[in-house]
mmCIF file of C-alpha atoms and ligand atoms in Angstrom:
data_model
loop_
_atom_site.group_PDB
_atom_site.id
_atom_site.type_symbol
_atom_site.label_atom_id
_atom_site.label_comp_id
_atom_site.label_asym_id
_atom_site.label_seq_id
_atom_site.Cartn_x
_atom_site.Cartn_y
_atom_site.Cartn_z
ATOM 1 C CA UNK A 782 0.000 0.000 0.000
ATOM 2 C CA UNK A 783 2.871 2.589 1.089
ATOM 3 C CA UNK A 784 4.938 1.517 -1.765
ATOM 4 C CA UNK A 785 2.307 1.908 -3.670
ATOM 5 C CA UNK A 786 1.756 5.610 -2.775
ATOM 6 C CA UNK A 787 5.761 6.127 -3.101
ATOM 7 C CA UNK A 788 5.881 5.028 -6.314
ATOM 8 C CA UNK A 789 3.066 7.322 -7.723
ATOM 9 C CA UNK A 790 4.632 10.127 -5.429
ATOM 10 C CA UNK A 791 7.733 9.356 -7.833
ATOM 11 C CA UNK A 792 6.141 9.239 -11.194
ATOM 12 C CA UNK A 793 4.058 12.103 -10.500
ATOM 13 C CA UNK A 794 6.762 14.777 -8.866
ATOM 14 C CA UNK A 795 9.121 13.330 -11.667
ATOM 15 C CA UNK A 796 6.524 14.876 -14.867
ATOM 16 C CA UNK A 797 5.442 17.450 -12.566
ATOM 17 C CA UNK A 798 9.578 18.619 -12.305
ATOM 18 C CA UNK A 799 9.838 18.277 -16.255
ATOM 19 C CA UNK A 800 6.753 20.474 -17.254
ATOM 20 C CA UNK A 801 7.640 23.199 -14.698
ATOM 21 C CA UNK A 802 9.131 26.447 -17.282
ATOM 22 C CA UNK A 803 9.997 28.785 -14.266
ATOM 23 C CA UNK A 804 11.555 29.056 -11.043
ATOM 24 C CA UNK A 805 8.467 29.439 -9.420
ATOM 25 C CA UNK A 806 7.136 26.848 -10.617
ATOM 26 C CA UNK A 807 9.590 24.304 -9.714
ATOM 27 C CA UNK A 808 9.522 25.695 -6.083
ATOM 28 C CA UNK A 809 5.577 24.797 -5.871
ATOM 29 C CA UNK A 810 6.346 21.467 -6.631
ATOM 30 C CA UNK A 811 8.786 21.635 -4.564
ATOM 31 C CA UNK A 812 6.948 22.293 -1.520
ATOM 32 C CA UNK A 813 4.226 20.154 -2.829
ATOM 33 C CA UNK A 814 6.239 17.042 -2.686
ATOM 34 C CA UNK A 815 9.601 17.887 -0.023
ATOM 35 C CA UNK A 816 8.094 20.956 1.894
ATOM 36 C CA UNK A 817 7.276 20.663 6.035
ATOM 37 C CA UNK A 818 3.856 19.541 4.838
ATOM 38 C CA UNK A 819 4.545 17.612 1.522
ATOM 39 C CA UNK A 820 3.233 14.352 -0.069
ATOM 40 C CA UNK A 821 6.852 12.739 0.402
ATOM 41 C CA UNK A 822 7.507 14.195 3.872
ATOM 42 C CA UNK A 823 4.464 12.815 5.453
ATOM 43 C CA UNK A 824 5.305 9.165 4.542
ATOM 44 C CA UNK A 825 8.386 9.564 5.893
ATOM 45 C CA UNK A 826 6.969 11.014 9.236
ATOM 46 C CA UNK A 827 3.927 7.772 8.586
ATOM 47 C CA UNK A 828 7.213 5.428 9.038
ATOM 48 C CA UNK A 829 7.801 5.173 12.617
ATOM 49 C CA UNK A 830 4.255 3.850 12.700
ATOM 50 C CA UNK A 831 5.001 0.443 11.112
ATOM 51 C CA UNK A 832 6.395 -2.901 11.921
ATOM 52 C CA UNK A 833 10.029 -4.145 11.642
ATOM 53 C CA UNK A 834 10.396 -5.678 8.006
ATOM 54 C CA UNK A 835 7.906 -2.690 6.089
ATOM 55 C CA UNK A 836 9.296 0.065 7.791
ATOM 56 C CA UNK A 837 12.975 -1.074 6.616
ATOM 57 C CA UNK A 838 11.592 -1.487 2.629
ATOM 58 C CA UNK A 839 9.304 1.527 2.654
ATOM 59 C CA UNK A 840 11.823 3.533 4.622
ATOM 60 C CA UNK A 841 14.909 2.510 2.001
ATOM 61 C CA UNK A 842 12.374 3.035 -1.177
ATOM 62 C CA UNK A 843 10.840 6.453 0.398
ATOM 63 C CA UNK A 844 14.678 7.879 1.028
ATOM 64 C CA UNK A 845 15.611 6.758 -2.492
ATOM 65 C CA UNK A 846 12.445 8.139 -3.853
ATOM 66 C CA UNK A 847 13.410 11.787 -1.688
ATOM 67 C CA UNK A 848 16.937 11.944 -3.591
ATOM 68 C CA UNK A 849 15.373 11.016 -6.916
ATOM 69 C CA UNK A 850 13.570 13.656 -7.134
ATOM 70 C CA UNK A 851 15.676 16.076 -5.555
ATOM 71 C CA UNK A 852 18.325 15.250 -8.448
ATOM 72 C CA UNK A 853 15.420 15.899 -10.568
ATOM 73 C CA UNK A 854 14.762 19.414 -9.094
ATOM 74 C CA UNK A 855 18.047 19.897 -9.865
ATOM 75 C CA UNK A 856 19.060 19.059 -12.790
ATOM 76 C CA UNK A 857 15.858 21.353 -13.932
ATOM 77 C CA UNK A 858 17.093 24.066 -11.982
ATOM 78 C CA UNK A 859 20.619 23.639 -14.021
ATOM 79 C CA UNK A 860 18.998 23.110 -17.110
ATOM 80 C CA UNK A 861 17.048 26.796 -16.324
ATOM 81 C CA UNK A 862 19.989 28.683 -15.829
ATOM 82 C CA UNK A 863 21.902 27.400 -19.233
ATOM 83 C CA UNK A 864 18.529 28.480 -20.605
ATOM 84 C CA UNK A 865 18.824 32.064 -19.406
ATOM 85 C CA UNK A 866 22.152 32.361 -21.127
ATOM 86 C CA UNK A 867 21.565 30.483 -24.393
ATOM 87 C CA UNK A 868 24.850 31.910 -26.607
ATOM 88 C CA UNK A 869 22.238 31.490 -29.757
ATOM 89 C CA UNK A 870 20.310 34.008 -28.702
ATOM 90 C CA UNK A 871 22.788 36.076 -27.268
ATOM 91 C CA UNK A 872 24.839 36.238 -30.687
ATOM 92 C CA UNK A 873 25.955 39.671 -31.169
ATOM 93 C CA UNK A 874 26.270 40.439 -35.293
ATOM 94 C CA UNK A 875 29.039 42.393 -35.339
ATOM 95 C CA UNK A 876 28.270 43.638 -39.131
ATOM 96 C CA UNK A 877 24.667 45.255 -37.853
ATOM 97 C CA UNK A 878 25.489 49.394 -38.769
ATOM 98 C CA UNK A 879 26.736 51.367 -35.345
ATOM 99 C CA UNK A 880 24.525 53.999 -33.603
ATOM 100 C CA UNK A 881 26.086 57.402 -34.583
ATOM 101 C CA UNK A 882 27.088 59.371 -31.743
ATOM 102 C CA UNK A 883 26.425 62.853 -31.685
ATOM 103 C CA UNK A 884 28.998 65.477 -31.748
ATOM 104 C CA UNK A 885 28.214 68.493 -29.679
ATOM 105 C CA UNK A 886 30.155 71.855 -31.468
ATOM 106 C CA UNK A 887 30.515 75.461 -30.494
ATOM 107 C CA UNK A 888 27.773 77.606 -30.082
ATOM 108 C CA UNK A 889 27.608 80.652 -32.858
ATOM 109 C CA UNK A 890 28.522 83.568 -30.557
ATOM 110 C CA UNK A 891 31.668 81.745 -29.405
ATOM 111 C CA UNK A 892 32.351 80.886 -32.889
ATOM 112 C CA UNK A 893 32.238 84.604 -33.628
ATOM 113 C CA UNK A 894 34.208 85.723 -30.663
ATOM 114 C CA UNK A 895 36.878 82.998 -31.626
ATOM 115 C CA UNK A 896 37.199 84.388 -35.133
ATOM 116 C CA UNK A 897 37.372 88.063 -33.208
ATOM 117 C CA UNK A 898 40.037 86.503 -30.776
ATOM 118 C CA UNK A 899 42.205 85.390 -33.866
ATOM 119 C CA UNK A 900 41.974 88.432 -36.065
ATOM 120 C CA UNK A 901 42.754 91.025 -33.269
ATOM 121 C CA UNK A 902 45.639 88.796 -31.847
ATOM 122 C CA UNK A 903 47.210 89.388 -35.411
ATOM 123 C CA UNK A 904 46.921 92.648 -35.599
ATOM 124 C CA UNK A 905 48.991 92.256 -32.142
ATOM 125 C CA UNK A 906 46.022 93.004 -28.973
ATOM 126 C CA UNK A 907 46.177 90.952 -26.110
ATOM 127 C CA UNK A 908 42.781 90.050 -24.793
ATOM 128 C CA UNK A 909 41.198 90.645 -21.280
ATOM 129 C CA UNK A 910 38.989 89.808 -19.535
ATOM 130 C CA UNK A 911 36.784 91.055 -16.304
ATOM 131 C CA UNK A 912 34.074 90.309 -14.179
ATOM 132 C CA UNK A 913 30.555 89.858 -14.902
ATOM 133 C CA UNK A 914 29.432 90.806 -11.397
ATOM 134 C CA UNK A 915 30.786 94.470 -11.607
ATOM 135 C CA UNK A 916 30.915 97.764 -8.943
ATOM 136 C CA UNK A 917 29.526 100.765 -9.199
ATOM 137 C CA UNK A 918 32.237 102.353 -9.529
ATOM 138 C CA UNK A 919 34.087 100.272 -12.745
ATOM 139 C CA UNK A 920 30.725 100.439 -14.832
ATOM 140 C CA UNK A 921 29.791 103.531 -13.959
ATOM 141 C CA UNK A 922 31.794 106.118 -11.506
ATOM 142 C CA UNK A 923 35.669 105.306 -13.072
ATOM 143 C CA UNK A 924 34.075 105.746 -16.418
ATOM 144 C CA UNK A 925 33.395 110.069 -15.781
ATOM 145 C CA UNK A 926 29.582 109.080 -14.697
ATOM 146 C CA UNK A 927 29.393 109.769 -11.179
ATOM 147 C CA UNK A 928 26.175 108.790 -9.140
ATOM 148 C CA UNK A 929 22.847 110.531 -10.387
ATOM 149 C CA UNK A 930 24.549 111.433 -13.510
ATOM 150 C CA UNK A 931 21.644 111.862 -15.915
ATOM 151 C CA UNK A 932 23.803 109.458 -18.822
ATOM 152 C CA UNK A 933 23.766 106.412 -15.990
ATOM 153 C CA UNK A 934 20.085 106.307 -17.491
ATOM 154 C CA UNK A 935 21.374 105.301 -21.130
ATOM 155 C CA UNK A 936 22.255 101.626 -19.370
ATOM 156 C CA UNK A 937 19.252 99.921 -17.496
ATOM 157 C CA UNK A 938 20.819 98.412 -14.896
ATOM 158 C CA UNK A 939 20.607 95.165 -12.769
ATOM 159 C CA UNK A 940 21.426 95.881 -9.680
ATOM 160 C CA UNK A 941 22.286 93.146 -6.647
ATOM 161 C CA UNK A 942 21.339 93.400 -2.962
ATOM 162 C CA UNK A 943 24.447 92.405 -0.653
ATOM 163 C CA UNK A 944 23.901 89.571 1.529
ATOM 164 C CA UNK A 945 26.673 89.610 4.092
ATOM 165 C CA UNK A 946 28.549 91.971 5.444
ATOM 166 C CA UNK A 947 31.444 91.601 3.571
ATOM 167 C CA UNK A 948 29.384 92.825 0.167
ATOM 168 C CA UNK A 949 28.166 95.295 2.299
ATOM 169 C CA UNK A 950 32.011 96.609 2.538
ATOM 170 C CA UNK A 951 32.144 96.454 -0.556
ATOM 171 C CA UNK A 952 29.171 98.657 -1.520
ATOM 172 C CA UNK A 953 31.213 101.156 0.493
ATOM 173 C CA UNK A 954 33.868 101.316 -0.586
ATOM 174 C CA UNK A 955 33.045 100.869 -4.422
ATOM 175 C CA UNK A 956 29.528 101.465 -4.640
ATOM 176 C CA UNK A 957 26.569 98.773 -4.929
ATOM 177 C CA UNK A 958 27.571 95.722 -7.277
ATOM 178 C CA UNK A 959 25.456 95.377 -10.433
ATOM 179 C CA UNK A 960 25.743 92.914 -13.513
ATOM 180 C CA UNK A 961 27.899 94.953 -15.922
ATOM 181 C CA UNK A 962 25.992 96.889 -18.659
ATOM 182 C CA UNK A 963 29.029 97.448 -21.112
ATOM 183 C CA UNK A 964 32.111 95.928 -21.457
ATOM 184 C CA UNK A 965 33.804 99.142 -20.668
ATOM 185 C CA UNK A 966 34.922 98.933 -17.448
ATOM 186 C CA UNK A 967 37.496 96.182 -18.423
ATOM 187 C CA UNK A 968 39.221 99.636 -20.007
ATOM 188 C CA UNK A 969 40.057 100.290 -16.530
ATOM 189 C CA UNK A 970 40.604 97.379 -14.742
ATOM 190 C CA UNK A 971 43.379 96.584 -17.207
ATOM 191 C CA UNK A 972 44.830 100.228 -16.720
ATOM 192 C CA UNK A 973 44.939 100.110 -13.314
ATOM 193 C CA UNK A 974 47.346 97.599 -13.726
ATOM 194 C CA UNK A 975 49.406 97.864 -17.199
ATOM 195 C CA UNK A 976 51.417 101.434 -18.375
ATOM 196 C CA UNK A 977 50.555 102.133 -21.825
ATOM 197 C CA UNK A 978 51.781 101.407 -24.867
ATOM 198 C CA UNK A 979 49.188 98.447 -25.096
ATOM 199 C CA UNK A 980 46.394 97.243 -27.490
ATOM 200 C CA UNK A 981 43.380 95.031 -25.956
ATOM 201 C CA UNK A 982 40.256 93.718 -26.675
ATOM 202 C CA UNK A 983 38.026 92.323 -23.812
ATOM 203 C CA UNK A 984 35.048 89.955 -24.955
ATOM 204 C CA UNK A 985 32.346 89.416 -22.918
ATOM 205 C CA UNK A 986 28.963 89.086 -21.475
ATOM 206 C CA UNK A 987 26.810 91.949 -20.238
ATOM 207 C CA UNK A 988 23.270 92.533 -19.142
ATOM 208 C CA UNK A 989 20.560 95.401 -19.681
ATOM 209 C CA UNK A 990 17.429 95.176 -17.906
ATOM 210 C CA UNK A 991 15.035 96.002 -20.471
ATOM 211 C CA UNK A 992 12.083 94.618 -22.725
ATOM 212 C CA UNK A 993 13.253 92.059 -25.253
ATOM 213 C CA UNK A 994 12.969 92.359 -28.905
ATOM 214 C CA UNK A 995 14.314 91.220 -32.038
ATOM 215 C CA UNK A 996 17.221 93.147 -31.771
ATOM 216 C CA UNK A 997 17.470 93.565 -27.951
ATOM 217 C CA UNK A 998 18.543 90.865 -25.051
ATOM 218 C CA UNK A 999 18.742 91.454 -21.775
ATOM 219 C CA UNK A 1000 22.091 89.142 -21.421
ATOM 220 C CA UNK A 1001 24.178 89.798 -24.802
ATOM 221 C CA UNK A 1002 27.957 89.974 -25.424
ATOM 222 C CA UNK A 1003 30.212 93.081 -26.274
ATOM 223 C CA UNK A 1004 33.578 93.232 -26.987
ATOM 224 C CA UNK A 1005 35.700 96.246 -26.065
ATOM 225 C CA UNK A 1006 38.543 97.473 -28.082
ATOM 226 C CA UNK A 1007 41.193 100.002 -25.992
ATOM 227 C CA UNK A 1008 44.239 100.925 -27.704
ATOM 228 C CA UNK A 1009 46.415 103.630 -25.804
ATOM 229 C CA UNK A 1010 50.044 104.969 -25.804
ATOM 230 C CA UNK A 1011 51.479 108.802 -26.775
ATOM 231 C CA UNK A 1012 49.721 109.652 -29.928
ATOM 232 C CA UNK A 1013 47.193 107.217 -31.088
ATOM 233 C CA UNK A 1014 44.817 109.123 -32.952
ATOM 234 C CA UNK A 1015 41.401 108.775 -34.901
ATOM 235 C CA UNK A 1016 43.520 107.740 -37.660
ATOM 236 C CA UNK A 1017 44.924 104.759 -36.018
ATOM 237 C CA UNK A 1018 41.450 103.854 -35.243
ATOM 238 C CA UNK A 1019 39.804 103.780 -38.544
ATOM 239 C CA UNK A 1020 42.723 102.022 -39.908
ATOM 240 C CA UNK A 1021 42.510 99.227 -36.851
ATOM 241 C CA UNK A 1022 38.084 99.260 -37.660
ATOM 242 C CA UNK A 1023 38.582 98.532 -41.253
ATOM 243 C CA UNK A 1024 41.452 95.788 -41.006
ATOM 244 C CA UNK A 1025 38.878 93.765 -38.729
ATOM 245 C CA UNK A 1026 35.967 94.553 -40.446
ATOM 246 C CA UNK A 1027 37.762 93.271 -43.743
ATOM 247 C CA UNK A 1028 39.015 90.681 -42.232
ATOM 248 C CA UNK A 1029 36.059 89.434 -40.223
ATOM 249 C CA UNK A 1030 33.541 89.521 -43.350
ATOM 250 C CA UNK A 1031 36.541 89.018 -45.846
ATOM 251 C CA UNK A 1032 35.476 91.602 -48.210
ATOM 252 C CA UNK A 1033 36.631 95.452 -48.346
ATOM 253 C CA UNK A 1034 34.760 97.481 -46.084
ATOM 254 C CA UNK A 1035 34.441 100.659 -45.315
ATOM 255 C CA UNK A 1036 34.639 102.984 -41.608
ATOM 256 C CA UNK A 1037 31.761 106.028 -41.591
ATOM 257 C CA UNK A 1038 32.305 107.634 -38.056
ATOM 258 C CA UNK A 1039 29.500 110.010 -36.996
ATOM 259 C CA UNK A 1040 29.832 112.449 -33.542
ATOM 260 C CA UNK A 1041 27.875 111.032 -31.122
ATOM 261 C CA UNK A 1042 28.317 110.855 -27.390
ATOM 262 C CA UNK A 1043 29.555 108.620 -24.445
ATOM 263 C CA UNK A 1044 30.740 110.432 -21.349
ATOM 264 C CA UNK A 1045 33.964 107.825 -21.439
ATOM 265 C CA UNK A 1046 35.373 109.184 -24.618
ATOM 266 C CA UNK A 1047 35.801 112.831 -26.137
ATOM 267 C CA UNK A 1048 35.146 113.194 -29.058
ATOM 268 C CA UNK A 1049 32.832 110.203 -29.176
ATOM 269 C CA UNK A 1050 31.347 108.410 -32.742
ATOM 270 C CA UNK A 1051 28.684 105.893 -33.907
ATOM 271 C CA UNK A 1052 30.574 103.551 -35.745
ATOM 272 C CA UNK A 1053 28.932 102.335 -38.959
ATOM 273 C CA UNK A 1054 30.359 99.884 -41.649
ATOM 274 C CA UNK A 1055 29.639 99.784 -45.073
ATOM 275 C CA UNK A 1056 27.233 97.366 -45.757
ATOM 276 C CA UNK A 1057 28.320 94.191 -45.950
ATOM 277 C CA UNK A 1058 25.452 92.782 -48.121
ATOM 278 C CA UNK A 1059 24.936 95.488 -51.197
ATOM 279 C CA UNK A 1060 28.457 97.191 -50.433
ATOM 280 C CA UNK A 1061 27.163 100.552 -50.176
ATOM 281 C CA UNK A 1062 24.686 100.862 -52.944
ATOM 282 C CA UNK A 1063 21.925 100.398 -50.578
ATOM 283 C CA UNK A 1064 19.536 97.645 -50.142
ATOM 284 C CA UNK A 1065 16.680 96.797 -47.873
ATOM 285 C CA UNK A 1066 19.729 95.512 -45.198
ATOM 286 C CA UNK A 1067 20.406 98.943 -44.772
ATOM 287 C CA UNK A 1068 17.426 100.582 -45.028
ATOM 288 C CA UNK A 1069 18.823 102.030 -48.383
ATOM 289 C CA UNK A 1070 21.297 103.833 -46.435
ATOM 290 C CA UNK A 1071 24.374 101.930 -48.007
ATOM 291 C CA UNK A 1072 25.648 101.982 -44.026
ATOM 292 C CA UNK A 1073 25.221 99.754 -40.877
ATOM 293 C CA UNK A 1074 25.792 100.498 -37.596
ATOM 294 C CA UNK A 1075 28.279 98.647 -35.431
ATOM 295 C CA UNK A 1076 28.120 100.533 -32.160
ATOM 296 C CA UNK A 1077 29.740 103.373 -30.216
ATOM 297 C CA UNK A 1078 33.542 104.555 -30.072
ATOM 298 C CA UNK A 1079 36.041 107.376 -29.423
ATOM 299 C CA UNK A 1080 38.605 108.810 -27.939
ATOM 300 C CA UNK A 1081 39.150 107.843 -24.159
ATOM 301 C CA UNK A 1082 38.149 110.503 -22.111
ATOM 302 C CA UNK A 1083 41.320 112.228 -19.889
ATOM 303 C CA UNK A 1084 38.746 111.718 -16.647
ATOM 304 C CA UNK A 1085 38.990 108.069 -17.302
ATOM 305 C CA UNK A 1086 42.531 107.865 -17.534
ATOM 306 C CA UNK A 1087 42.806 109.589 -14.241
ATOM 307 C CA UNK A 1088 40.653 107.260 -13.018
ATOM 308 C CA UNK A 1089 42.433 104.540 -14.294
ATOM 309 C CA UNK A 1090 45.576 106.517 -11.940
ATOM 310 C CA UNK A 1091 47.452 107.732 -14.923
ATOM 311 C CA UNK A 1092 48.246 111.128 -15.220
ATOM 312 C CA UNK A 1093 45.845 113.240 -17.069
ATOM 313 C CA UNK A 1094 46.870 114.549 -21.040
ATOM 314 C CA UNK A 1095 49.932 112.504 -21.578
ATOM 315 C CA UNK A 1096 48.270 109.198 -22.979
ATOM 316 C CA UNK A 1097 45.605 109.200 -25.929
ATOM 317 C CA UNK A 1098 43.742 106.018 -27.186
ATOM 318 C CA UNK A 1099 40.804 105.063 -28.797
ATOM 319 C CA UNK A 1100 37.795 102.560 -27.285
ATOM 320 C CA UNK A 1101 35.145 101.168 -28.651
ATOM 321 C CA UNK A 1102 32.150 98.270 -27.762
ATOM 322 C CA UNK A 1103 30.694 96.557 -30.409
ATOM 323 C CA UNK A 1104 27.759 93.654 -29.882
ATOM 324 C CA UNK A 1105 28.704 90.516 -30.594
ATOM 325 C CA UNK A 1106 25.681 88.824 -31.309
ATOM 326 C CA UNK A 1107 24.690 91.780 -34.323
ATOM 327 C CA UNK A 1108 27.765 90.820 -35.905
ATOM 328 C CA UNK A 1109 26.860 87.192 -35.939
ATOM 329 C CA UNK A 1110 23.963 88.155 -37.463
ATOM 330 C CA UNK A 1111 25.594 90.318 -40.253
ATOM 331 C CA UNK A 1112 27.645 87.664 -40.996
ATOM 332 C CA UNK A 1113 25.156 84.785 -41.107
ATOM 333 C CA UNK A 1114 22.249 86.394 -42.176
ATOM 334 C CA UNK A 1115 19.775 86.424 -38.876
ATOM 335 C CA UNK A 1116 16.970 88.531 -38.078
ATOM 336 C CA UNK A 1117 16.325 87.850 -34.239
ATOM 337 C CA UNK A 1118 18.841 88.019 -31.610
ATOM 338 C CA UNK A 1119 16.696 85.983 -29.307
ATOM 339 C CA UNK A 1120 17.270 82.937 -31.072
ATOM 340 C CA UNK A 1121 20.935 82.831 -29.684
ATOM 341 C CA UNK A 1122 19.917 81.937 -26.007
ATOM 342 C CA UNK A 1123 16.327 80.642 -27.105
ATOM 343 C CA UNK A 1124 17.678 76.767 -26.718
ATOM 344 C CA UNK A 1125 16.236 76.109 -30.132
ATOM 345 C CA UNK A 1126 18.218 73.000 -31.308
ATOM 346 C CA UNK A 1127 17.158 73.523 -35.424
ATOM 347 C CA UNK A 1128 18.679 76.833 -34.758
ATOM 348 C CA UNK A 1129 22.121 75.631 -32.808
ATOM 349 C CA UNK A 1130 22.359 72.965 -35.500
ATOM 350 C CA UNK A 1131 23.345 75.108 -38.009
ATOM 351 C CA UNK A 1132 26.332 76.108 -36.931
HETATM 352 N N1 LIG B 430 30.201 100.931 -23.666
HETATM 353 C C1 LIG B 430 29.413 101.582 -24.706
HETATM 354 C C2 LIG B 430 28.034 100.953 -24.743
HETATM 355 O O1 LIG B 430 27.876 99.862 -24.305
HETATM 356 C C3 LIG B 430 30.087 101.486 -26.053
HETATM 357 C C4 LIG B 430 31.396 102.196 -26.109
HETATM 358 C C5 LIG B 430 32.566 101.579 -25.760
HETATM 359 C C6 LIG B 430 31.451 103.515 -26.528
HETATM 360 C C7 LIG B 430 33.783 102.250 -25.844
HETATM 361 C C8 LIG B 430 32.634 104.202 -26.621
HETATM 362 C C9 LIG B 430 33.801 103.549 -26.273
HETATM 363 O O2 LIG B 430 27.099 101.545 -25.215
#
């Protein structure tokens, strides 16, 4: 009768152990058969109940029975795991076409101010650079506009609260700190610490708090142009503007200066280029004008200089600041400066 029962324990946790396709399957059957309250297990327990000569034969065929089928579970369980890596499947064709990777490239304003870089380093400026988190006094006082000066109002300012003490120092000693408007007070950071004769240009971000259009940013980039020594004159300049202009559009261009006024130089200019699409005839690039603007120059102011702590009418130089991002857009042919910082990949791409 036991026997019996053992031997249709076997047959049955034998098929049940091939059919099983998952891990926890083969664990129910497991349990079913070997657990604390299995088939198998309660025989064995059943054992200790019966007489001398059956106990021995049921005991031996019930223990032979238990190992059985444990070999069973696990040779399935070995047989699983060469499943999970069968090398078939995990072939790798080595001919299939790679994924491209994407190269990332420089964004069109640095392009620009790379090409700048490389054109005014061969004309033999040295470039520098200042701080983006400016005083009062470098964007403003050192450059002859002292507080509630009425031309402060040409450059909309951000200015920062101090949050520690040690800003607040600083406030006091060298007014409130702002973001920089212009790149001009790089003129004289650099003067502060160099003696003319020297030629610069100082690239660079600045910031305007104002409304936003297709031709204005608050956060755009300048770069300043400061050449000073005994007798650099308007002559030098124009010569210097039309070198880089040529060079930068590589075509012959022309230098139109008209008066204007910045309280940093004396006499002061716009600074307009002949334009670089028609060549001067006029077209509707330059409103028919044959001329486009570039920004503002002149002759550095004596105030500055003395600000600077050089010694007033012995040095004469030129400045000027010219936007970066409107001669990018000369030179490739865009109509809104907001697409620059917009984060508009198909624009980025391009470049
Ligand atoms: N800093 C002036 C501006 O941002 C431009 C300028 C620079 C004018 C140097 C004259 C000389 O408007």
């Amino acid at each position: 009768m036991l026997k019996q029962q053992i031997l249709q324990i076997k047959t049955s946790a034998i098929s049940k152990i091939e059919a099983t396709e998952n891990d926890s399957d083969l664990f129910n059957v497991e349990k079913k058969y070997l657990g604390k309250k299995g088939e198998l297990t309660a025989i064995l327990k059943q054992l200790k109940d019966l007489s001398g000569e059956e106990r021995k034969s049921a005991g031996i065929l019930a223990n032979v029975t238990k190992n059985e089928i444990i070999e069973a579970l696990k040779s399935k369980k070995a047989e699983m795991q060469r499943g999970r890596f069968d090398f078939q499947k995990e072939k790798i064709d080595v001919t299939i076409p790679g994924k491209k990777i994407k190269h990332g490239h420089l964004h069109p304003i640095t392009i620009v101010q790379k090409e700048i870089e490389d054109i005014f380093t061969a004309l033999g400026f040295e470039i520098a650079d200042g701080p983006e988190v400016e005083t009062e006094f470098y964007n403003f006082d050192a450059l002859n506009m002292p507080k509630n000066h009425p031309a402060r109002d040409a450059w909309d300012t951000f200015w920062l609260k101090p949050t520690n003490n040690r800003q607040q120092k600083t406030n006091n000693r060298s007014g409130k700190l702002l973001l920089r408007t212009h790149t001009s007070p790089v003129q004289v950071r650099y003067m502060q610490k160099n003696k003319p004769p020297f030629r610069i240009i100082a690239p660079g971000k600045c910031f305007r708090n104002e409304a936003t259009d297709s031709t204005h940013e608050h956060t755009f980039y300048q770069f300043e142009a400061l050449m000073v020594g005994d007798a650099i004159n308007v002559g030098n300049f124009k010569y210097i503007g039309e070198q880089f202009f040529s060079r930068f559009f590589q075509k012959d261009i022309r230098i139109r200066l008209r008066p204007s006024f910045f309280p940093f130089t004396e006499p002061s200019f716009e600074f307009d280029i002949s334009c670089t699409v028609c060549g001067g005839q006029g077209c509707r690039s330059c409103k028919n004008t044959g001329w486009l603007e570039v920004g503002g120059a002149g002759m550095v102011n004596q105030n500055v200089f003395v600000a600077s702590g050089y010694p007033r009418n012995i040095y004469q130089g030129f400045a000027w600041g010219f936007g970066l991002e409107r001669l990018a857009m000369m030179k490739y042919k865009i109509d809104e400066i907001r697409l620059f910082h917009g984060g508009d990949l198909r624009f980025i791409r391009q470049f």
